[in-house]
PDB file of C-alpha atoms in Angstrom:
ATOM      1  CA  MET A  14    -118.526-177.196 -69.083  1.00 49.00           C
ATOM      2  CA  PHE A  15    -115.896-176.398 -71.674  1.00 48.00           C
ATOM      3  CA  ASN A  16    -112.301-177.216 -71.041  1.00 53.00           C
ATOM      4  CA  MET A  17    -110.632-173.872 -70.440  1.00 49.00           C
ATOM      5  CA  VAL A  18    -107.495-175.107 -72.168  1.00 49.00           C
ATOM      6  CA  CYS A  19    -109.391-175.789 -75.418  1.00 53.00           C
ATOM      7  CA  VAL A  20    -111.191-172.460 -75.621  1.00 54.00           C
ATOM      8  CA  PRO A  21    -108.118-170.296 -76.378  1.00 60.00           C
ATOM      9  CA  SER A  22    -106.940-172.763 -79.065  1.00 63.00           C
ATOM     10  CA  ILE A  23    -110.370-172.745 -80.730  1.00 68.00           C
ATOM     11  CA  VAL A  24    -110.460-168.962 -80.676  1.00 75.00           C
ATOM     12  CA  MET A  25    -106.932-168.786 -82.035  1.00 76.00           C
ATOM     13  CA  LEU A  26    -107.735-171.204 -84.870  1.00 70.00           C
ATOM     14  CA  GLY A  27    -110.846-169.197 -85.715  1.00 75.00           C
ATOM     15  CA  VAL A  28    -108.869-165.960 -85.790  1.00 82.00           C
ATOM     16  CA  VAL A  29    -106.174-167.542 -87.982  1.00 80.00           C
ATOM     17  CA  TYR A  30    -108.804-168.960 -90.364  1.00 77.00           C
ATOM     18  CA  VAL A  31    -110.674-165.660 -90.731  1.00 84.00           C
ATOM     19  CA  ALA A  32    -107.418-163.739 -91.115  1.00 88.00           C
ATOM     20  CA  TYR A  33    -106.212-166.200 -93.778  1.00 83.00           C
ATOM     21  CA  VAL A  34    -109.421-165.831 -95.788  1.00 86.00           C
ATOM     22  CA  LEU A  35    -109.407-162.032 -95.500  1.00 88.00           C
ATOM     23  CA  ILE A  36    -105.743-161.795 -96.500  1.00 91.00           C
ATOM     24  CA  GLY A  37    -106.488-163.996 -99.511  1.00 85.00           C
ATOM     25  CA  GLY A  38    -109.411-161.756-100.425  1.00 85.00           C
ATOM     26  CA  VAL A  39    -107.212-158.655-100.241  1.00 86.00           C
ATOM     27  CA  ILE A  40    -104.531-160.249-102.426  1.00 86.00           C
ATOM     28  CA  PHE A  41    -107.071-161.375-105.039  1.00 83.00           C
ATOM     29  CA  TRP A  42    -108.633-157.929-104.944  1.00 81.00           C
ATOM     30  CA  LYS A  43    -105.287-156.227-105.572  1.00 82.00           C
ATOM     31  CA  LEU A  44    -104.221-158.701-108.272  1.00 82.00           C
ATOM     32  CA  GLU A  45    -107.502-158.958-110.181  1.00 80.00           C
ATOM     33  CA  GLY A  46    -109.268-155.668-109.426  1.00 75.00           C
ATOM     34  CA  ASP A  47    -107.420-153.614-112.024  1.00 74.00           C
ATOM     35  CA  PHE A  48    -107.704-156.369-114.627  1.00 69.00           C
ATOM     36  CA  GLY A  49    -111.450-156.582-114.029  1.00 68.00           C
ATOM     37  CA  GLU A  50    -111.878-152.873-114.633  1.00 72.00           C
ATOM     38  CA  LYS A  51    -109.697-153.062-117.758  1.00 74.00           C
ATOM     39  CA  ASP A  52    -111.745-155.991-119.079  1.00 73.00           C
ATOM     40  CA  ILE A  53    -114.973-154.057-118.557  1.00 77.00           C
ATOM     41  CA  ARG A  54    -113.622-150.987-120.368  1.00 79.00           C
ATOM     42  CA  LEU A  55    -112.293-153.150-123.208  1.00 79.00           C
ATOM     43  CA  LEU A  56    -115.618-154.949-123.491  1.00 79.00           C
ATOM     44  CA  LEU A  57    -117.523-151.661-123.689  1.00 78.00           C
ATOM     45  CA  MET A  58    -115.133-150.404-126.374  1.00 83.00           C
ATOM     46  CA  ASN A  59    -115.567-153.603-128.398  1.00 79.00           C
ATOM     47  CA  LYS A  60    -119.320-153.331-128.021  1.00 76.00           C
ATOM     48  CA  GLN A  61    -119.354-149.796-129.412  1.00 78.00           C
ATOM     49  CA  LYS A  62    -116.958-150.813-132.188  1.00 79.00           C
ATOM     50  CA  LEU A  63    -119.181-153.740-133.118  1.00 75.00           C
ATOM     51  CA  LEU A  64    -122.302-151.577-133.239  1.00 73.00           C
ATOM     52  CA  SER A  65    -120.550-148.926-135.306  1.00 78.00           C
ATOM     53  CA  THR A  66    -119.117-151.497-137.747  1.00 78.00           C
ATOM     54  CA  TYR A  67    -122.323-153.439-138.238  1.00 76.00           C
ATOM     55  CA  THR A  68    -124.847-150.602-138.410  1.00 74.00           C
ATOM     56  CA  CYS A  69    -127.720-152.987-139.151  1.00 75.00           C
ATOM     57  CA  LEU A  70    -127.145-154.633-135.785  1.00 71.00           C
ATOM     58  CA  GLU A  71    -129.041-152.810-133.069  1.00 73.00           C
ATOM     59  CA  LEU A  72    -128.797-153.312-129.337  1.00 72.00           C
ATOM     60  CA  ASN A  73    -131.588-155.888-129.333  1.00 75.00           C
ATOM     61  CA  GLY A  74    -129.895-157.747-132.163  1.00 74.00           C
ATOM     62  CA  LEU A  75    -126.619-157.748-130.250  1.00 71.00           C
ATOM     63  CA  GLU A  76    -128.348-159.256-127.240  1.00 76.00           C
ATOM     64  CA  GLU A  77    -129.835-161.977-129.430  1.00 76.00           C
ATOM     65  CA  VAL A  78    -126.418-162.771-130.901  1.00 73.00           C
ATOM     66  CA  ALA A  79    -124.940-162.944-127.408  1.00 75.00           C
ATOM     67  CA  LYS A  80    -127.717-165.303-126.335  1.00 74.00           C
ATOM     68  CA  VAL A  81    -127.039-167.579-129.315  1.00 74.00           C
ATOM     69  CA  ILE A  82    -123.326-167.659-128.450  1.00 71.00           C
ATOM     70  CA  GLN A  83    -124.091-168.401-124.797  1.00 70.00           C
ATOM     71  CA  ASP A  84    -126.501-171.204-125.670  1.00 68.00           C
ATOM     72  CA  ALA A  85    -123.998-172.633-128.143  1.00 67.00           C
ATOM     73  CA  SER A  86    -121.291-172.745-125.495  1.00 66.00           C
ATOM     74  CA  LYS A  87    -123.640-174.602-123.129  1.00 63.00           C
ATOM     75  CA  VAL A  88    -124.193-177.431-125.612  1.00 63.00           C
ATOM     76  CA  GLY A  89    -120.601-177.475-126.890  1.00 61.00           C
ATOM     77  CA  LEU A  90    -121.427-176.185-130.362  1.00 64.00           C
ATOM     78  CA  SER A  91    -118.697-174.692-132.502  1.00 61.00           C
ATOM     79  CA  LEU A  92    -119.821-171.562-134.348  1.00 65.00           C
ATOM     80  CA  LYS A  93    -117.042-172.022-136.896  1.00 65.00           C
ATOM     81  CA  GLY A  94    -117.909-175.469-138.195  1.00 61.00           C
ATOM     82  CA  ASN A  95    -121.379-176.101-136.717  1.00 55.00           C
ATOM     83  CA  SER A  96    -119.999-179.173-134.944  1.00 56.00           C
ATOM     84  CA  THR A  97    -120.087-180.180-131.306  1.00 55.00           C
ATOM     85  CA  THR A  98    -117.411-181.665-129.117  1.00 55.00           C
ATOM     86  CA  ASP A  99    -116.894-185.362-129.664  1.00 50.00           C
ATOM     87  CA  GLY A 100    -119.518-187.232-127.677  1.00 51.00           C
ATOM     88  CA  PHE A 101    -121.221-184.235-126.103  1.00 62.00           C
ATOM     89  CA  TRP A 102    -123.969-185.671-123.850  1.00 73.00           C
ATOM     90  CA  LYS A 103    -123.271-189.119-125.214  1.00 73.00           C
ATOM     91  CA  PHE A 104    -122.081-192.042-123.116  1.00 76.00           C
ATOM     92  CA  THR A 105    -118.455-190.946-122.754  1.00 72.00           C
ATOM     93  CA  SER A 106    -119.199-187.335-121.920  1.00 75.00           C
ATOM     94  CA  SER A 107    -122.067-188.371-119.635  1.00 82.00           C
ATOM     95  CA  ALA A 108    -119.725-190.697-117.745  1.00 81.00           C
ATOM     96  CA  VAL A 109    -117.210-187.855-117.380  1.00 80.00           C
ATOM     97  CA  PHE A 110    -119.992-185.596-116.128  1.00 85.00           C
ATOM     98  CA  ALA A 111    -121.049-188.245-113.577  1.00 88.00           C
ATOM     99  CA  ALA A 112    -117.427-188.425-112.388  1.00 86.00           C
ATOM    100  CA  THR A 113    -117.268-184.643-111.956  1.00 87.00           C
ATOM    101  CA  VAL A 114    -120.469-184.824-109.884  1.00 90.00           C
ATOM    102  CA  VAL A 115    -119.328-187.489-107.410  1.00 90.00           C
ATOM    103  CA  THR A 116    -115.872-185.917-107.122  1.00 89.00           C
ATOM    104  CA  THR A 117    -117.501-182.480-106.530  1.00 89.00           C
ATOM    105  CA  ILE A 118    -115.316-180.908-109.253  1.00 89.00           C
ATOM    106  CA  GLY A 119    -118.305-179.455-111.099  1.00 86.00           C
ATOM    107  CA  TYR A 120    -116.705-177.532-113.969  1.00 85.00           C
ATOM    108  CA  GLY A 121    -120.011-176.061-115.078  1.00 81.00           C
ATOM    109  CA  ASN A 122    -119.424-176.633-118.789  1.00 78.00           C
ATOM    110  CA  MET A 123    -122.157-179.311-118.700  1.00 81.00           C
ATOM    111  CA  SER A 124    -125.250-179.304-116.528  1.00 83.00           C
ATOM    112  CA  PRO A 125    -128.578-181.167-116.650  1.00 86.00           C
ATOM    113  CA  ARG A 126    -131.433-179.101-118.073  1.00 83.00           C
ATOM    114  CA  SER A 127    -134.400-181.478-117.900  1.00 86.00           C
ATOM    115  CA  THR A 128    -136.337-181.754-114.640  1.00 89.00           C
ATOM    116  CA  ALA A 129    -135.899-185.529-114.452  1.00 90.00           C
ATOM    117  CA  ALA A 130    -132.121-185.246-114.916  1.00 89.00           C
ATOM    118  CA  GLN A 131    -131.846-182.504-112.294  1.00 90.00           C
ATOM    119  CA  ILE A 132    -133.768-184.575-109.717  1.00 93.00           C
ATOM    120  CA  PHE A 133    -131.691-187.657-110.541  1.00 94.00           C
ATOM    121  CA  CYS A 134    -128.513-185.571-110.177  1.00 92.00           C
ATOM    122  CA  VAL A 135    -129.515-184.653-106.613  1.00 93.00           C
ATOM    123  CA  PHE A 136    -129.950-188.270-105.507  1.00 93.00           C
ATOM    124  CA  PHE A 137    -126.975-189.436-107.566  1.00 93.00           C
ATOM    125  CA  ALA A 138    -124.707-186.928-105.812  1.00 92.00           C
ATOM    126  CA  LEU A 139    -126.280-187.643-102.423  1.00 94.00           C
ATOM    127  CA  PHE A 140    -125.059-191.238-102.491  1.00 92.00           C
ATOM    128  CA  GLY A 141    -122.181-190.861-104.946  1.00 92.00           C
ATOM    129  CA  ILE A 142    -120.180-188.242-103.044  1.00 91.00           C
ATOM    130  CA  PRO A 143    -119.860-190.353 -99.829  1.00 91.00           C
ATOM    131  CA  LEU A 144    -119.016-193.387-101.967  1.00 90.00           C
ATOM    132  CA  ASN A 145    -116.302-191.406-103.726  1.00 87.00           C
ATOM    133  CA  VAL A 146    -114.881-190.273-100.369  1.00 84.00           C
ATOM    134  CA  VAL A 147    -114.763-193.865 -99.098  1.00 84.00           C
ATOM    135  CA  VAL A 148    -113.048-195.115-102.255  1.00 85.00           C
ATOM    136  CA  LEU A 149    -110.482-192.317-102.268  1.00 81.00           C
ATOM    137  CA  ASN A 150    -109.749-192.860 -98.566  1.00 79.00           C
ATOM    138  CA  ARG A 151    -109.228-196.568 -99.209  1.00 80.00           C
ATOM    139  CA  VAL A 152    -106.882-195.864-102.107  1.00 79.00           C
ATOM    140  CA  GLY A 153    -105.047-193.332 -99.938  1.00 75.00           C
ATOM    141  CA  LYS A 154    -104.674-195.915 -97.165  1.00 76.00           C
ATOM    142  CA  TYR A 155    -103.155-198.371 -99.628  1.00 79.00           C
ATOM    143  CA  MET A 156    -100.718-195.665-100.661  1.00 77.00           C
ATOM    144  CA  ILE A 157     -99.817-195.126 -97.000  1.00 76.00           C
ATOM    145  CA  VAL A 158     -99.322-198.879 -96.495  1.00 80.00           C
ATOM    146  CA  ILE A 159     -96.980-199.021 -99.488  1.00 82.00           C
ATOM    147  CA  GLU A 160     -95.006-196.071 -98.115  1.00 78.00           C
ATOM    148  CA  ARG A 161     -94.763-197.708 -94.672  1.00 80.00           C
ATOM    149  CA  ASN A 162     -93.615-201.031 -96.121  1.00 84.00           C
ATOM    150  CA  ILE A 163     -90.910-199.328 -98.147  1.00 84.00           C
ATOM    151  CA  SER A 164     -89.916-197.231 -95.139  1.00 80.00           C
ATOM    152  CA  THR A 165     -89.751-200.331 -92.907  1.00 83.00           C
ATOM    153  CA  PHE A 166     -87.616-202.129 -95.484  1.00 82.00           C
ATOM    154  CA  LEU A 167     -85.183-199.228 -95.734  1.00 81.00           C
ATOM    155  CA  GLU A 168     -85.115-198.884 -91.959  1.00 79.00           C
ATOM    156  CA  GLY A 169     -84.150-202.546 -91.656  1.00 81.00           C
ATOM    157  CA  GLN A 170     -81.388-202.102 -94.219  1.00 78.00           C
ATOM    158  CA  THR A 171     -79.956-198.829 -92.914  1.00 79.00           C
ATOM    159  CA  GLY A 172     -81.025-198.777 -89.259  1.00 78.00           C
ATOM    160  CA  ARG A 173     -82.062-195.136 -89.497  1.00 77.00           C
ATOM    161  CA  ALA A 174     -85.797-194.711 -88.986  1.00 74.00           C
ATOM    162  CA  ARG A 175     -86.065-190.947 -89.308  1.00 75.00           C
ATOM    163  CA  CYS A 176     -83.952-190.731 -92.464  1.00 78.00           C
ATOM    164  CA  SER A 177     -85.888-193.606 -94.029  1.00 76.00           C
ATOM    165  CA  HIS A 178     -89.259-191.968 -93.329  1.00 76.00           C
ATOM    166  CA  PHE A 179     -88.050-188.642 -94.701  1.00 78.00           C
ATOM    167  CA  PHE A 180     -86.589-190.228 -97.838  1.00 82.00           C
ATOM    168  CA  VAL A 181     -89.754-192.244 -98.587  1.00 79.00           C
ATOM    169  CA  HIS A 182     -92.029-189.208 -98.092  1.00 77.00           C
ATOM    170  CA  LEU A 183     -89.773-187.052-100.261  1.00 82.00           C
ATOM    171  CA  VAL A 184     -89.714-189.605-103.091  1.00 84.00           C
ATOM    172  CA  SER A 185     -93.495-190.048-102.798  1.00 81.00           C
ATOM    173  CA  TYR A 186     -94.132-186.314-103.033  1.00 84.00           C
ATOM    174  CA  LEU A 187     -91.732-185.812-105.947  1.00 87.00           C
ATOM    175  CA  SER A 188     -93.019-188.820-107.915  1.00 87.00           C
ATOM    176  CA  GLY A 189     -96.622-187.729-107.307  1.00 87.00           C
ATOM    177  CA  ALA A 190     -95.841-184.203-108.459  1.00 89.00           C
ATOM    178  CA  LEU A 191     -94.195-185.646-111.582  1.00 92.00           C
ATOM    179  CA  LEU A 192     -97.052-188.025-112.427  1.00 91.00           C
ATOM    180  CA  PHE A 193    -100.007-185.805-111.556  1.00 92.00           C
ATOM    181  CA  PHE A 194     -98.711-182.324-112.324  1.00 92.00           C
ATOM    182  CA  ILE A 195     -95.655-182.223-114.586  1.00 93.00           C
ATOM    183  CA  VAL A 196     -96.619-184.934-117.088  1.00 94.00           C
ATOM    184  CA  PRO A 197    -100.287-183.792-117.387  1.00 94.00           C
ATOM    185  CA  MET A 198     -99.098-180.208-117.710  1.00 94.00           C
ATOM    186  CA  VAL A 199     -97.040-181.134-120.784  1.00 94.00           C
ATOM    187  CA  VAL A 200     -99.884-183.227-122.253  1.00 94.00           C
ATOM    188  CA  PHE A 201    -102.444-180.448-121.786  1.00 94.00           C
ATOM    189  CA  GLN A 202    -100.078-177.876-123.214  1.00 93.00           C
ATOM    190  CA  LEU A 203     -99.664-179.951-126.371  1.00 92.00           C
ATOM    191  CA  HIS A 204    -103.303-180.945-126.947  1.00 91.00           C
ATOM    192  CA  GLU A 205    -105.168-177.914-125.565  1.00 91.00           C
ATOM    193  CA  GLY A 206    -102.809-175.130-126.628  1.00 90.00           C
ATOM    194  CA  TRP A 207    -102.568-173.756-123.089  1.00 93.00           C
ATOM    195  CA  THR A 208     -99.497-172.184-121.583  1.00 93.00           C
ATOM    196  CA  PHE A 209     -97.603-174.107-118.917  1.00 93.00           C
ATOM    197  CA  SER A 210     -98.931-171.823-116.202  1.00 92.00           C
ATOM    198  CA  GLN A 211    -102.506-172.337-117.388  1.00 93.00           C
ATOM    199  CA  ALA A 212    -101.982-176.112-117.559  1.00 93.00           C
ATOM    200  CA  ILE A 213    -100.530-176.373-114.038  1.00 93.00           C
ATOM    201  CA  TYR A 214    -103.315-174.114-112.796  1.00 94.00           C
ATOM    202  CA  TYR A 215    -105.902-176.414-114.386  1.00 94.00           C
ATOM    203  CA  CYS A 216    -104.227-179.476-112.832  1.00 93.00           C
ATOM    204  CA  PHE A 217    -104.436-178.103-109.312  1.00 91.00           C
ATOM    205  CA  ILE A 218    -107.947-176.649-109.697  1.00 92.00           C
ATOM    206  CA  THR A 219    -109.157-180.036-110.936  1.00 92.00           C
ATOM    207  CA  LEU A 220    -107.418-182.312-108.424  1.00 89.00           C
ATOM    208  CA  SER A 221    -108.376-180.073-105.513  1.00 86.00           C
ATOM    209  CA  THR A 222    -112.038-180.360-106.719  1.00 87.00           C
ATOM    210  CA  ILE A 223    -112.365-176.576-106.874  1.00 88.00           C
ATOM    211  CA  GLY A 224    -113.324-176.752-110.543  1.00 87.00           C
ATOM    212  CA  PHE A 225    -113.871-173.163-111.653  1.00 88.00           C
ATOM    213  CA  GLY A 226    -114.603-174.258-115.207  1.00 85.00           C
ATOM    214  CA  ASP A 227    -112.567-171.531-116.908  1.00 86.00           C
ATOM    215  CA  PHE A 228    -110.288-174.269-118.281  1.00 90.00           C
ATOM    216  CA  VAL A 229    -111.698-177.704-119.165  1.00 89.00           C
ATOM    217  CA  ALA A 230    -109.746-180.378-121.011  1.00 88.00           C
ATOM    218  CA  ASP A 231    -111.253-182.375-123.881  1.00 84.00           C
ATOM    219  CA  ASN A 232    -113.965-179.756-124.348  1.00 81.00           C
ATOM    220  CA  ASN A 233    -112.944-177.697-127.382  1.00 79.00           C
ATOM    221  CA  PRO A 234    -115.257-178.424-130.357  1.00 74.00           C
ATOM    222  CA  ASP A 235    -112.699-177.003-132.785  1.00 74.00           C
ATOM    223  CA  LYS A 236    -110.038-179.593-131.838  1.00 80.00           C
ATOM    224  CA  VAL A 237    -109.727-183.281-132.694  1.00 81.00           C
ATOM    225  CA  TYR A 238    -108.488-185.243-129.682  1.00 83.00           C
ATOM    226  CA  PRO A 239    -106.858-188.697-129.817  1.00 85.00           C
ATOM    227  CA  GLU A 240    -108.833-191.702-128.638  1.00 81.00           C
ATOM    228  CA  TRP A 241    -106.681-192.301-125.558  1.00 86.00           C
ATOM    229  CA  TYR A 242    -107.103-188.713-124.339  1.00 87.00           C
ATOM    230  CA  SER A 243    -110.366-189.233-122.411  1.00 82.00           C
ATOM    231  CA  PHE A 244    -109.047-192.403-120.755  1.00 85.00           C
ATOM    232  CA  PHE A 245    -105.870-190.589-119.749  1.00 89.00           C
ATOM    233  CA  ILE A 246    -107.866-187.742-118.155  1.00 89.00           C
ATOM    234  CA  ALA A 247    -110.135-190.191-116.270  1.00 85.00           C
ATOM    235  CA  CYS A 248    -107.194-192.145-114.796  1.00 87.00           C
ATOM    236  CA  TRP A 249    -105.331-188.934-113.996  1.00 91.00           C
ATOM    237  CA  ILE A 250    -108.304-187.468-112.136  1.00 90.00           C
ATOM    238  CA  PHE A 251    -109.013-190.624-110.103  1.00 86.00           C
ATOM    239  CA  PHE A 252    -105.470-191.385-108.926  1.00 87.00           C
ATOM    240  CA  GLY A 253    -104.571-187.700-108.721  1.00 89.00           C
ATOM    241  CA  LEU A 254    -107.488-187.056-106.388  1.00 87.00           C
ATOM    242  CA  ALA A 255    -106.336-189.889-104.128  1.00 83.00           C
ATOM    243  CA  TRP A 256    -102.756-188.612-104.114  1.00 85.00           C
ATOM    244  CA  LEU A 257    -103.713-184.991-103.435  1.00 80.00           C
ATOM    245  CA  ALA A 258    -106.143-186.142-100.720  1.00 76.00           C
ATOM    246  CA  LEU A 259    -103.205-187.947 -99.118  1.00 77.00           C
ATOM    247  CA  ILE A 260    -101.132-184.765 -99.253  1.00 79.00           C
ATOM    248  CA  ILE A 261    -104.001-182.767 -97.736  1.00 73.00           C
ATOM    249  CA  ASN A 262    -104.368-185.377 -94.964  1.00 70.00           C
ATOM    250  CA  HIS A 263    -100.652-185.056 -94.187  1.00 70.00           C
ATOM    251  CA  SER A 264    -101.051-181.279 -94.045  1.00 71.00           C
ATOM    252  CA  SER A 265    -104.065-181.660 -91.744  1.00 70.00           C
ATOM    253  CA  ASP A 266    -102.027-183.916 -89.453  1.00 68.00           C
ATOM    254  CA  ILE A 267     -99.288-181.299 -89.308  1.00 70.00           C
ATOM    255  CA  LEU A 268    -101.819-178.602 -88.367  1.00 71.00           C
ATOM    256  CA  GLU A 269    -103.383-180.887 -85.750  1.00 73.00           C
ATOM    257  CA  LYS A 270     -99.978-181.592 -84.226  1.00 71.00           C
ATOM    258  CA  LEU A 271     -99.244-177.862 -84.191  1.00 73.00           C
ATOM    259  CA  ASN A 272    -102.593-177.222 -82.522  1.00 71.00           C
ATOM    260  CA  THR A 273    -101.882-179.926 -79.928  1.00 75.00           C
ATOM    261  CA  HIS A 274     -98.451-178.468 -79.260  1.00 72.00           C
ATOM    262  CA  LEU A 275     -99.910-175.004 -78.747  1.00 71.00           C
ATOM    263  CA  LYS A 276    -102.556-176.423 -76.414  1.00 71.00           C
ATOM    264  CA  GLN A 277     -99.879-178.209 -74.399  1.00 73.00           C
ATOM    265  CA  CYS A 278     -97.813-175.054 -74.216  1.00 73.00           C
ATOM    266  CA  TRP A 279    -100.852-173.033 -73.143  1.00 67.00           C
ATOM    267  CA  GLY A 280    -101.905-175.678 -70.632  1.00 61.00           C
ATOM    268  CA  GLY A 281     -98.365-176.006 -69.272  1.00 57.00           C
ATOM    269  CA  HIS A 282     -98.139-172.234 -68.904  1.00 54.00           C
ATOM    270  CA  GLN A 283    -101.430-172.151 -66.995  1.00 54.00           C
ATOM    271  CA  GLN A 284    -100.317-175.074 -64.830  1.00 54.00           C
ATOM    272  CA  GLU A 285     -97.030-173.345 -64.022  1.00 53.00           C
ATOM    273  CA  GLU A 286     -98.886-170.171 -63.043  1.00 54.00           C
ATOM    274  CA  HIS A 287    -101.267-172.205 -60.895  1.00 55.00           C
ATOM    275  CA  GLU A 288     -98.410-174.049 -59.176  1.00 56.00           C
ATOM    276  CA  SER A 289     -96.554-170.781 -58.671  1.00 56.00           C
ATOM    277  CA  SER A 290     -99.616-169.184 -57.042  1.00 57.00           C
ATOM    278  CA  ASP A 291    -100.052-172.261 -54.824  1.00 57.00           C
ATOM    279  CA  ASN A 292     -96.410-172.115 -53.756  1.00 56.00           C
ATOM    280  CA  ASP A 293     -96.725-168.412 -52.934  1.00 56.00           C
ATOM    281  CA  THR A 294     -99.843-169.076 -50.855  1.00 58.00           C
ATOM    282  CA  GLN A 295     -98.122-171.942 -49.030  1.00 57.00           C
ATOM    283  CA  LEU A 296     -95.071-169.776 -48.273  1.00 50.00           C
ATOM    284  CA  GLN A 297     -97.294-166.992 -46.933  1.00 57.00           C
ATOM    285  CA  GLN A 298     -99.065-169.450 -44.647  1.00 58.00           C
ATOM    286  CA  GLU A 299     -95.733-170.815 -43.385  1.00 55.00           C
ATOM    287  CA  ASP A 300     -94.504-167.279 -42.676  1.00 54.00           C
ATOM    288  CA  LYS A 301     -97.634-166.568 -40.645  1.00 54.00           C
ATOM    289  CA  VAL A 302     -97.086-169.698 -38.597  1.00 47.00           C
ATOM    290  CA  LYS A 303     -93.415-168.951 -37.988  1.00 49.00           C
ATOM    291  CA  GLN A 304     -94.018-165.288 -37.151  1.00 49.00           C
ATOM    292  CA  PRO A 305     -94.033-164.817 -33.262  1.00 48.00           C
ATOM    293  CA  SER A 306     -96.987-163.099 -31.687  1.00 48.00           C
ATOM    294  CA  LEU A 307     -96.421-159.749 -29.971  1.00 43.00           C
ATOM    295  CA  THR A 308     -97.501-159.590 -26.308  1.00 44.00           C
ATOM    296  CA  HIS A 309     -97.421-156.599 -23.949  1.00 42.00           C
TER     297      HIS A 309
END
């Protein structure tokens, strides 16, 4: 038997979740729908312009050129200089790819093509993803312990527990945003040539493990990156994932507390109605007892 108090909260959470997803779909549709149609029209115009400019290039030839460009992008080959990205499918890039697998980022710029590598990727992810979750949770717990120790110290010095907790959380959020969003945003803007909005977008898409793959750092074959760049990205991803996971856990706790509060309010409302109905029934019974019988 289900608890009748839990059923309305589950239904309400389901309705909120579906409504949130649908509202997001409508907003994306309105924001990107017109741009998608414009991109298609522009692409068709460029296609006709290309065919009219290069008359020796037929439709089949254009498809072959497109296939060459697509295959070149898959292996990181630059069509300008016939060079690949530094270390493409070598040890460094393979280690980065393994990290994107266990962290479930999955940019899509690199993917195994041989059957043996694809099978190994399945088993590697099967055990690597839980291991990554355990490690990130442990790092997040250490972050929480550090925050609690600092909060306890400040509470002992000031005697104000709530203000100390708020101050420590605020400093933690601001310092994390500075280290894992603002500083990387500037670095990516300088070395990748992205705009600040594109860089901050890439930071969040990466640390949230969404990983669309439309922007990937250290992946442009036409650029020469410094030696410390790959190490910086690896450290940023690892500690940034732990920090953002901590933020998401705090947000989940807030939603759970809100859900519990709503359940208590719903349960208290039902209990009040039940007690009110019981009181009314008891009063009616007392009135029947007190009411004198009519005799002729």
